[in-house]
PDB file of N, CA and C in Angstrom:
ATOM      1  N   MET A 682     -30.414 -17.375 -28.485  1.00 49.00           N
ATOM      2  CA  MET A 682     -29.624 -18.215 -27.626  1.00 49.00           C
ATOM      3  C   MET A 682     -28.151 -18.139 -28.004  1.00 49.00           C
ATOM      4  N   GLU A 683     -27.848 -18.036 -29.292  1.00 46.00           N
ATOM      5  CA  GLU A 683     -26.451 -17.952 -29.714  1.00 46.00           C
ATOM      6  C   GLU A 683     -25.819 -16.637 -29.289  1.00 46.00           C
ATOM      7  N   THR A 684     -26.615 -15.554 -29.241  1.00 48.00           N
ATOM      8  CA  THR A 684     -26.052 -14.272 -28.837  1.00 48.00           C
ATOM      9  C   THR A 684     -25.594 -14.315 -27.387  1.00 48.00           C
ATOM     10  N   GLN A 685     -26.319 -15.047 -26.528  1.00 51.00           N
ATOM     11  CA  GLN A 685     -25.898 -15.154 -25.136  1.00 51.00           C
ATOM     12  C   GLN A 685     -24.572 -15.895 -25.026  1.00 51.00           C
ATOM     13  N   THR A 686     -24.387 -16.925 -25.826  1.00 49.00           N
ATOM     14  CA  THR A 686     -23.139 -17.680 -25.807  1.00 49.00           C
ATOM     15  C   THR A 686     -21.987 -16.807 -26.289  1.00 49.00           C
ATOM     16  N   SER A 687     -22.212 -16.047 -27.366  1.00 49.00           N
ATOM     17  CA  SER A 687     -21.127 -15.216 -27.881  1.00 49.00           C
ATOM     18  C   SER A 687     -20.794 -14.086 -26.915  1.00 49.00           C
ATOM     19  N   VAL A 688     -21.803 -13.552 -26.218  1.00 48.00           N
ATOM     20  CA  VAL A 688     -21.541 -12.502 -25.234  1.00 48.00           C
ATOM     21  C   VAL A 688     -20.720 -13.076 -24.083  1.00 48.00           C
ATOM     22  N   GLY A 689     -21.079 -14.290 -23.634  1.00 48.00           N
ATOM     23  CA  GLY A 689     -20.324 -14.928 -22.561  1.00 48.00           C
ATOM     24  C   GLY A 689     -18.897 -15.204 -22.963  1.00 48.00           C
ATOM     25  N   GLN A 690     -18.696 -15.628 -24.198  1.00 50.00           N
ATOM     26  CA  GLN A 690     -17.342 -15.884 -24.684  1.00 50.00           C
ATOM     27  C   GLN A 690     -16.570 -14.585 -24.827  1.00 50.00           C
ATOM     28  N   GLN A 691     -17.267 -13.527 -25.254  1.00 48.00           N
ATOM     29  CA  GLN A 691     -16.605 -12.239 -25.425  1.00 48.00           C
ATOM     30  C   GLN A 691     -16.154 -11.684 -24.072  1.00 48.00           C
ATOM     31  N   SER A 692     -17.011 -11.764 -23.053  1.00 45.00           N
ATOM     32  CA  SER A 692     -16.615 -11.249 -21.746  1.00 45.00           C
ATOM     33  C   SER A 692     -15.465 -12.069 -21.166  1.00 45.00           C
ATOM     34  N   HIS A 693     -15.452 -13.374 -21.430  1.00 48.00           N
ATOM     35  CA  HIS A 693     -14.348 -14.211 -20.981  1.00 48.00           C
ATOM     36  C   HIS A 693     -13.058 -13.826 -21.700  1.00 48.00           C
ATOM     37  N   ALA A 694     -13.135 -13.503 -22.976  1.00 45.00           N
ATOM     38  CA  ALA A 694     -11.951 -13.095 -23.736  1.00 45.00           C
ATOM     39  C   ALA A 694     -11.420 -11.762 -23.226  1.00 45.00           C
ATOM     40  N   ASN A 695     -12.302 -10.831 -22.897  1.00 48.00           N
ATOM     41  CA  ASN A 695     -11.867  -9.541 -22.372  1.00 48.00           C
ATOM     42  C   ASN A 695     -11.225  -9.703 -20.997  1.00 48.00           C
ATOM     43  N   TYR A 696     -11.758 -10.600 -20.191  1.00 47.00           N
ATOM     44  CA  TYR A 696     -11.222 -10.810 -18.853  1.00 47.00           C
ATOM     45  C   TYR A 696      -9.812 -11.375 -18.912  1.00 47.00           C
ATOM     46  N   SER A 697      -9.559 -12.276 -19.854  1.00 49.00           N
ATOM     47  CA  SER A 697      -8.242 -12.897 -19.925  1.00 49.00           C
ATOM     48  C   SER A 697      -7.172 -11.932 -20.413  1.00 49.00           C
ATOM     49  N   SER A 698      -7.552 -10.848 -21.097  1.00 52.00           N
ATOM     50  CA  SER A 698      -6.557  -9.895 -21.577  1.00 52.00           C
ATOM     51  C   SER A 698      -6.179  -8.871 -20.512  1.00 52.00           C
ATOM     52  N   GLN A 699      -6.926  -8.812 -19.400  1.00 55.00           N
ATOM     53  CA  GLN A 699      -6.627  -7.878 -18.331  1.00 55.00           C
ATOM     54  C   GLN A 699      -5.576  -8.463 -17.402  1.00 55.00           C
ATOM     55  N   PRO A 700      -4.857  -7.592 -16.650  1.00 57.00           N
ATOM     56  CA  PRO A 700      -3.859  -8.104 -15.711  1.00 57.00           C
ATOM     57  C   PRO A 700      -4.489  -8.993 -14.645  1.00 57.00           C
ATOM     58  N   SER A 701      -3.708  -9.908 -14.150  1.00 60.00           N
ATOM     59  CA  SER A 701      -4.187 -10.845 -13.134  1.00 60.00           C
ATOM     60  C   SER A 701      -4.406 -10.114 -11.816  1.00 60.00           C
ATOM     61  N   ASN A 702      -5.505 -10.419 -11.142  1.00 72.00           N
ATOM     62  CA  ASN A 702      -5.809  -9.811  -9.852  1.00 72.00           C
ATOM     63  C   ASN A 702      -5.717 -10.831  -8.735  1.00 72.00           C
ATOM     64  N   SER A 703      -4.895 -11.843  -8.910  1.00 87.00           N
ATOM     65  CA  SER A 703      -4.739 -12.855  -7.888  1.00 87.00           C
ATOM     66  C   SER A 703      -3.905 -12.311  -6.732  1.00 87.00           C
ATOM     67  N   VAL A 704      -3.898 -13.044  -5.645  1.00 91.00           N
ATOM     68  CA  VAL A 704      -3.142 -12.640  -4.462  1.00 91.00           C
ATOM     69  C   VAL A 704      -1.645 -12.744  -4.767  1.00 91.00           C
ATOM     70  N   ILE A 705      -0.894 -11.729  -4.371  1.00 92.00           N
ATOM     71  CA  ILE A 705       0.551 -11.733  -4.577  1.00 92.00           C
ATOM     72  C   ILE A 705       1.177 -12.552  -3.451  1.00 92.00           C
ATOM     73  N   SER A 706       2.042 -13.466  -3.819  1.00 94.00           N
ATOM     74  CA  SER A 706       2.642 -14.363  -2.833  1.00 94.00           C
ATOM     75  C   SER A 706       3.684 -13.641  -1.976  1.00 94.00           C
ATOM     76  N   LEU A 707       4.014 -14.259  -0.861  1.00 95.00           N
ATOM     77  CA  LEU A 707       5.036 -13.723   0.040  1.00 95.00           C
ATOM     78  C   LEU A 707       6.374 -13.606  -0.681  1.00 95.00           C
ATOM     79  N   LYS A 708       6.715 -14.615  -1.473  1.00 96.00           N
ATOM     80  CA  LYS A 708       7.976 -14.605  -2.225  1.00 96.00           C
ATOM     81  C   LYS A 708       8.041 -13.410  -3.174  1.00 96.00           C
ATOM     82  N   GLU A 709       6.930 -13.129  -3.862  1.00 94.00           N
ATOM     83  CA  GLU A 709       6.924 -12.007  -4.794  1.00 94.00           C
ATOM     84  C   GLU A 709       7.039 -10.669  -4.070  1.00 94.00           C
ATOM     85  N   TRP A 710       6.405 -10.549  -2.880  1.00 94.00           N
ATOM     86  CA  TRP A 710       6.545  -9.322  -2.102  1.00 94.00           C
ATOM     87  C   TRP A 710       7.971  -9.168  -1.581  1.00 94.00           C
ATOM     88  N   MET A 711       8.614 -10.261  -1.198  1.00 96.00           N
ATOM     89  CA  MET A 711      10.003 -10.198  -0.738  1.00 96.00           C
ATOM     90  C   MET A 711      10.909  -9.697  -1.855  1.00 96.00           C
ATOM     91  N   ILE A 712      10.697 -10.187  -3.066  1.00 95.00           N
ATOM     92  CA  ILE A 712      11.487  -9.724  -4.219  1.00 95.00           C
ATOM     93  C   ILE A 712      11.198  -8.258  -4.510  1.00 95.00           C
ATOM     94  N   THR A 713       9.930  -7.863  -4.392  1.00 95.00           N
ATOM     95  CA  THR A 713       9.552  -6.465  -4.625  1.00 95.00           C
ATOM     96  C   THR A 713      10.254  -5.546  -3.636  1.00 95.00           C
ATOM     97  N   ILE A 714      10.246  -5.913  -2.366  1.00 95.00           N
ATOM     98  CA  ILE A 714      10.893  -5.090  -1.333  1.00 95.00           C
ATOM     99  C   ILE A 714      12.402  -5.040  -1.547  1.00 95.00           C
ATOM    100  N   LEU A 715      13.004  -6.154  -1.953  1.00 97.00           N
ATOM    101  CA  LEU A 715      14.434  -6.171  -2.252  1.00 97.00           C
ATOM    102  C   LEU A 715      14.753  -5.217  -3.405  1.00 97.00           C
ATOM    103  N   LEU A 716      13.957  -5.241  -4.454  1.00 95.00           N
ATOM    104  CA  LEU A 716      14.183  -4.345  -5.592  1.00 95.00           C
ATOM    105  C   LEU A 716      13.992  -2.882  -5.207  1.00 95.00           C
ATOM    106  N   MET A 717      13.095  -2.607  -4.258  1.00 96.00           N
ATOM    107  CA  MET A 717      12.876  -1.233  -3.813  1.00 96.00           C
ATOM    108  C   MET A 717      14.050  -0.699  -2.996  1.00 96.00           C
ATOM    109  N   ALA A 718      14.909  -1.582  -2.500  1.00 96.00           N
ATOM    110  CA  ALA A 718      16.066  -1.171  -1.706  1.00 96.00           C
ATOM    111  C   ALA A 718      17.274  -0.812  -2.578  1.00 96.00           C
ATOM    112  N   ILE A 719      17.220  -1.089  -3.866  1.00 96.00           N
ATOM    113  CA  ILE A 719      18.347  -0.828  -4.774  1.00 96.00           C
ATOM    114  C   ILE A 719      18.117   0.517  -5.460  1.00 96.00           C
ATOM    115  N   PRO A 720      19.013   1.487  -5.241  1.00 95.00           N
ATOM    116  CA  PRO A 720      18.844   2.800  -5.872  1.00 95.00           C
ATOM    117  C   PRO A 720      18.803   2.692  -7.403  1.00 95.00           C
ATOM    118  N   ILE A 721      18.085   3.580  -8.027  1.00 96.00           N
ATOM    119  CA  ILE A 721      17.869   3.676  -9.472  1.00 96.00           C
ATOM    120  C   ILE A 721      17.000   2.525  -9.979  1.00 96.00           C
ATOM    121  N   VAL A 722      17.314   1.302  -9.584  1.00 96.00           N
ATOM    122  CA  VAL A 722      16.506   0.154  -9.994  1.00 96.00           C
ATOM    123  C   VAL A 722      15.091   0.318  -9.463  1.00 96.00           C
ATOM    124  N   ASN A 723      14.963   0.823  -8.220  1.00 95.00           N
ATOM    125  CA  ASN A 723      13.630   0.989  -7.637  1.00 95.00           C
ATOM    126  C   ASN A 723      12.774   1.953  -8.456  1.00 95.00           C
ATOM    127  N   LEU A 724      13.366   3.040  -8.909  1.00 96.00           N
ATOM    128  CA  LEU A 724      12.616   4.015  -9.699  1.00 96.00           C
ATOM    129  C   LEU A 724      12.184   3.429 -11.040  1.00 96.00           C
ATOM    130  N   ILE A 725      13.084   2.716 -11.687  1.00 96.00           N
ATOM    131  CA  ILE A 725      12.760   2.088 -12.972  1.00 96.00           C
ATOM    132  C   ILE A 725      11.648   1.056 -12.789  1.00 96.00           C
ATOM    133  N   MET A 726      11.775   0.218 -11.766  1.00 96.00           N
ATOM    134  CA  MET A 726      10.773  -0.821 -11.544  1.00 96.00           C
ATOM    135  C   MET A 726       9.418  -0.241 -11.165  1.00 96.00           C
ATOM    136  N   LEU A 727       9.409   0.865 -10.424  1.00 96.00           N
ATOM    137  CA  LEU A 727       8.139   1.502 -10.084  1.00 96.00           C
ATOM    138  C   LEU A 727       7.406   1.948 -11.346  1.00 96.00           C
ATOM    139  N   PHE A 728       8.138   2.533 -12.298  1.00 97.00           N
ATOM    140  CA  PHE A 728       7.500   2.949 -13.551  1.00 97.00           C
ATOM    141  C   PHE A 728       7.029   1.744 -14.359  1.00 97.00           C
ATOM    142  N   VAL A 729       7.809   0.678 -14.367  1.00 96.00           N
ATOM    143  CA  VAL A 729       7.411  -0.538 -15.092  1.00 96.00           C
ATOM    144  C   VAL A 729       6.145  -1.119 -14.479  1.00 96.00           C
ATOM    145  N   TRP A 730       6.109  -1.235 -13.160  1.00 95.00           N
ATOM    146  CA  TRP A 730       4.950  -1.815 -12.493  1.00 95.00           C
ATOM    147  C   TRP A 730       3.729  -0.904 -12.587  1.00 95.00           C
ATOM    148  N   ALA A 731       3.937   0.416 -12.514  1.00 96.00           N
ATOM    149  CA  ALA A 731       2.817   1.352 -12.523  1.00 96.00           C
ATOM    150  C   ALA A 731       2.165   1.451 -13.897  1.00 96.00           C
ATOM    151  N   PHE A 732       2.966   1.474 -14.953  1.00 95.00           N
ATOM    152  CA  PHE A 732       2.419   1.766 -16.270  1.00 95.00           C
ATOM    153  C   PHE A 732       2.616   0.645 -17.287  1.00 95.00           C
ATOM    154  N   GLY A 733       3.304  -0.419 -16.906  1.00 92.00           N
ATOM    155  CA  GLY A 733       3.493  -1.550 -17.802  1.00 92.00           C
ATOM    156  C   GLY A 733       2.276  -2.461 -17.784  1.00 92.00           C
ATOM    157  N   GLY A 734       2.096  -3.211 -18.829  1.00 88.00           N
ATOM    158  CA  GLY A 734       0.963  -4.124 -18.902  1.00 88.00           C
ATOM    159  C   GLY A 734       1.290  -5.455 -18.237  1.00 88.00           C
ATOM    160  N   GLY A 735       0.258  -6.160 -17.832  1.00 90.00           N
ATOM    161  CA  GLY A 735       0.437  -7.484 -17.268  1.00 90.00           C
ATOM    162  C   GLY A 735       0.817  -7.515 -15.799  1.00 90.00           C
ATOM    163  N   THR A 736       0.869  -6.363 -15.141  1.00 91.00           N
ATOM    164  CA  THR A 736       1.216  -6.310 -13.721  1.00 91.00           C
ATOM    165  C   THR A 736      -0.050  -6.497 -12.893  1.00 91.00           C
ATOM    166  N   ASN A 737       0.072  -7.191 -11.773  1.00 93.00           N
ATOM    167  CA  ASN A 737      -1.037  -7.367 -10.861  1.00 93.00           C
ATOM    168  C   ASN A 737      -1.577  -5.997 -10.453  1.00 93.00           C
ATOM    169  N   ALA A 738      -2.899  -5.857 -10.357  1.00 93.00           N
ATOM    170  CA  ALA A 738      -3.519  -4.565 -10.038  1.00 93.00           C
ATOM    171  C   ALA A 738      -3.055  -4.041  -8.680  1.00 93.00           C
ATOM    172  N   SER A 739      -2.858  -4.926  -7.728  1.00 94.00           N
ATOM    173  CA  SER A 739      -2.412  -4.512  -6.401  1.00 94.00           C
ATOM    174  C   SER A 739      -1.005  -3.908  -6.459  1.00 94.00           C
ATOM    175  N   LYS A 740      -0.106  -4.573  -7.169  1.00 95.00           N
ATOM    176  CA  LYS A 740       1.265  -4.065  -7.295  1.00 95.00           C
ATOM    177  C   LYS A 740       1.297  -2.790  -8.126  1.00 95.00           C
ATOM    178  N   SER A 741       0.443  -2.703  -9.142  1.00 95.00           N
ATOM    179  CA  SER A 741       0.369  -1.502  -9.959  1.00 95.00           C
ATOM    180  C   SER A 741      -0.085  -0.305  -9.127  1.00 95.00           C
ATOM    181  N   ASN A 742      -1.104  -0.508  -8.292  1.00 95.00           N
ATOM    182  CA  ASN A 742      -1.568   0.574  -7.422  1.00 95.00           C
ATOM    183  C   ASN A 742      -0.514   0.963  -6.401  1.00 95.00           C
ATOM    184  N   TYR A 743       0.210  -0.018  -5.868  1.00 96.00           N
ATOM    185  CA  TYR A 743       1.299   0.262  -4.931  1.00 96.00           C
ATOM    186  C   TYR A 743       2.365   1.134  -5.604  1.00 96.00           C
ATOM    187  N   ALA A 744       2.727   0.785  -6.837  1.00 96.00           N
ATOM    188  CA  ALA A 744       3.759   1.534  -7.559  1.00 96.00           C
ATOM    189  C   ALA A 744       3.289   2.957  -7.855  1.00 96.00           C
ATOM    190  N   LYS A 745       2.032   3.121  -8.254  1.00 97.00           N
ATOM    191  CA  LYS A 745       1.507   4.462  -8.530  1.00 97.00           C
ATOM    192  C   LYS A 745       1.485   5.307  -7.273  1.00 97.00           C
ATOM    193  N   ALA A 746       1.053   4.729  -6.152  1.00 97.00           N
ATOM    194  CA  ALA A 746       1.018   5.468  -4.889  1.00 97.00           C
ATOM    195  C   ALA A 746       2.428   5.861  -4.444  1.00 97.00           C
ATOM    196  N   THR A 747       3.377   4.962  -4.616  1.00 97.00           N
ATOM    197  CA  THR A 747       4.765   5.263  -4.240  1.00 97.00           C
ATOM    198  C   THR A 747       5.329   6.386  -5.108  1.00 97.00           C
ATOM    199  N   LEU A 748       5.045   6.369  -6.403  1.00 97.00           N
ATOM    200  CA  LEU A 748       5.513   7.441  -7.288  1.00 97.00           C
ATOM    201  C   LEU A 748       4.881   8.783  -6.913  1.00 97.00           C
ATOM    202  N   ILE A 749       3.611   8.778  -6.528  1.00 98.00           N
ATOM    203  CA  ILE A 749       2.963  10.024  -6.098  1.00 98.00           C
ATOM    204  C   ILE A 749       3.627  10.555  -4.833  1.00 98.00           C
ATOM    205  N   TRP A 750       3.901   9.675  -3.857  1.00 98.00           N
ATOM    206  CA  TRP A 750       4.579  10.116  -2.628  1.00 98.00           C
ATOM    207  C   TRP A 750       5.983  10.628  -2.920  1.00 98.00           C
ATOM    208  N   MET A 751       6.686   9.985  -3.850  1.00 96.00           N
ATOM    209  CA  MET A 751       8.017  10.468  -4.236  1.00 96.00           C
ATOM    210  C   MET A 751       7.924  11.870  -4.840  1.00 96.00           C
ATOM    211  N   GLY A 752       6.928  12.091  -5.682  1.00 97.00           N
ATOM    212  CA  GLY A 752       6.738  13.408  -6.289  1.00 97.00           C
ATOM    213  C   GLY A 752       6.441  14.468  -5.245  1.00 97.00           C
ATOM    214  N   ILE A 753       5.573  14.140  -4.285  1.00 98.00           N
ATOM    215  CA  ILE A 753       5.260  15.081  -3.209  1.00 98.00           C
ATOM    216  C   ILE A 753       6.514  15.395  -2.396  1.00 98.00           C
ATOM    217  N   GLY A 754       7.311  14.371  -2.106  1.00 97.00           N
ATOM    218  CA  GLY A 754       8.548  14.575  -1.349  1.00 97.00           C
ATOM    219  C   GLY A 754       9.538  15.462  -2.085  1.00 97.00           C
ATOM    220  N   ILE A 755       9.668  15.267  -3.379  1.00 97.00           N
ATOM    221  CA  ILE A 755      10.593  16.085  -4.167  1.00 97.00           C
ATOM    222  C   ILE A 755      10.135  17.534  -4.197  1.00 97.00           C
ATOM    223  N   VAL A 756       8.842  17.763  -4.380  1.00 98.00           N
ATOM    224  CA  VAL A 756       8.318  19.138  -4.394  1.00 98.00           C
ATOM    225  C   VAL A 756       8.557  19.811  -3.046  1.00 98.00           C
ATOM    226  N   LEU A 757       8.270  19.119  -1.949  1.00 98.00           N
ATOM    227  CA  LEU A 757       8.511  19.699  -0.622  1.00 98.00           C
ATOM    228  C   LEU A 757       9.992  19.971  -0.390  1.00 98.00           C
ATOM    229  N   TYR A 758      10.854  19.063  -0.839  1.00 97.00           N
ATOM    230  CA  TYR A 758      12.293  19.257  -0.691  1.00 97.00           C
ATOM    231  C   TYR A 758      12.751  20.509  -1.434  1.00 97.00           C
ATOM    232  N   VAL A 759      12.283  20.691  -2.648  1.00 97.00           N
ATOM    233  CA  VAL A 759      12.675  21.865  -3.440  1.00 97.00           C
ATOM    234  C   VAL A 759      12.183  23.145  -2.769  1.00 97.00           C
ATOM    235  N   ILE A 760      10.947  23.144  -2.283  1.00 97.00           N
ATOM    236  CA  ILE A 760      10.411  24.339  -1.619  1.00 97.00           C
ATOM    237  C   ILE A 760      11.237  24.680  -0.378  1.00 97.00           C
ATOM    238  N   ILE A 761      11.526  23.700   0.468  1.00 96.00           N
ATOM    239  CA  ILE A 761      12.318  23.944   1.672  1.00 96.00           C
ATOM    240  C   ILE A 761      13.732  24.398   1.320  1.00 96.00           C
ATOM    241  N   PHE A 762      14.335  23.793   0.311  1.00 95.00           N
ATOM    242  CA  PHE A 762      15.682  24.162  -0.123  1.00 95.00           C
ATOM    243  C   PHE A 762      15.721  25.616  -0.591  1.00 95.00           C
ATOM    244  N   VAL A 763      14.733  26.020  -1.379  1.00 94.00           N
ATOM    245  CA  VAL A 763      14.680  27.403  -1.879  1.00 94.00           C
ATOM    246  C   VAL A 763      14.479  28.372  -0.718  1.00 94.00           C
ATOM    247  N   LEU A 764      13.624  28.021   0.229  1.00 93.00           N
ATOM    248  CA  LEU A 764      13.406  28.909   1.379  1.00 93.00           C
ATOM    249  C   LEU A 764      14.660  29.062   2.228  1.00 93.00           C
ATOM    250  N   ILE A 765      15.382  27.980   2.452  1.00 91.00           N
ATOM    251  CA  ILE A 765      16.597  28.051   3.261  1.00 91.00           C
ATOM    252  C   ILE A 765      17.679  28.850   2.539  1.00 91.00           C
ATOM    253  N   LEU A 766      17.848  28.613   1.236  1.00 91.00           N
ATOM    254  CA  LEU A 766      18.841  29.396   0.492  1.00 91.00           C
ATOM    255  C   LEU A 766      18.460  30.858   0.418  1.00 91.00           C
ATOM    256  N   GLY A 767      17.164  31.139   0.259  1.00 89.00           N
ATOM    257  CA  GLY A 767      16.703  32.521   0.217  1.00 89.00           C
ATOM    258  C   GLY A 767      16.972  33.233   1.533  1.00 89.00           C
ATOM    259  N   ALA A 768      16.730  32.534   2.630  1.00 88.00           N
ATOM    260  CA  ALA A 768      16.972  33.141   3.945  1.00 88.00           C
ATOM    261  C   ALA A 768      18.462  33.327   4.187  1.00 88.00           C
ATOM    262  N   ALA A 769      19.283  32.392   3.747  1.00 86.00           N
ATOM    263  CA  ALA A 769      20.718  32.481   3.952  1.00 86.00           C
ATOM    264  C   ALA A 769      21.328  33.629   3.150  1.00 86.00           C
ATOM    265  N   PHE A 770      20.887  33.809   1.941  1.00 86.00           N
ATOM    266  CA  PHE A 770      21.470  34.870   1.099  1.00 86.00           C
ATOM    267  C   PHE A 770      20.839  36.233   1.328  1.00 86.00           C
ATOM    268  N   SER A 771      19.686  36.306   1.933  1.00 86.00           N
ATOM    269  CA  SER A 771      19.066  37.614   2.164  1.00 86.00           C
ATOM    270  C   SER A 771      19.774  38.354   3.308  1.00 86.00           C
ATOM    271  N   GLY A 772      20.397  37.635   4.212  1.00 76.00           N
ATOM    272  CA  GLY A 772      21.089  38.279   5.315  1.00 76.00           C
ATOM    273  C   GLY A 772      22.564  38.514   5.069  1.00 76.00           C
ATOM    274  N   ALA A 773      23.060  38.064   3.921  1.00 63.00           N
ATOM    275  CA  ALA A 773      24.475  38.224   3.613  1.00 63.00           C
ATOM    276  C   ALA A 773      24.787  39.657   3.214  1.00 63.00           C
ATOM    277  N   LYS A 774      25.878  40.223   3.778  1.00 66.00           N
ATOM    278  CA  LYS A 774      26.295  41.578   3.442  1.00 66.00           C
ATOM    279  C   LYS A 774      27.593  41.503   2.647  1.00 66.00           C
ATOM    280  N   TYR A 775      27.649  42.263   1.597  1.00 62.00           N
ATOM    281  CA  TYR A 775      28.836  42.274   0.740  1.00 62.00           C
ATOM    282  C   TYR A 775      29.600  43.545   0.903  1.00 62.00           C
TER     283      TYR A 775
END
């Protein structure tokens, strides 16, 4: 009987150390969107929310997804930039 009590207490202790999964309020989303509109700050905050401890799971997933989309956008931008420069310089005559 004591083992069941200690297991219940242990699972409760583990749950309290995990980030909160409560609903994010409208006010907190408004602040999040405002921070995303500020250059450089948005990138720093995305990394803090994505990989920092104590962040709501919903906001953490949002930050990770946004960072993945940013990475995809940067890769596509570099590929298009290289193709355009390659085409521009391949037709140049010296």
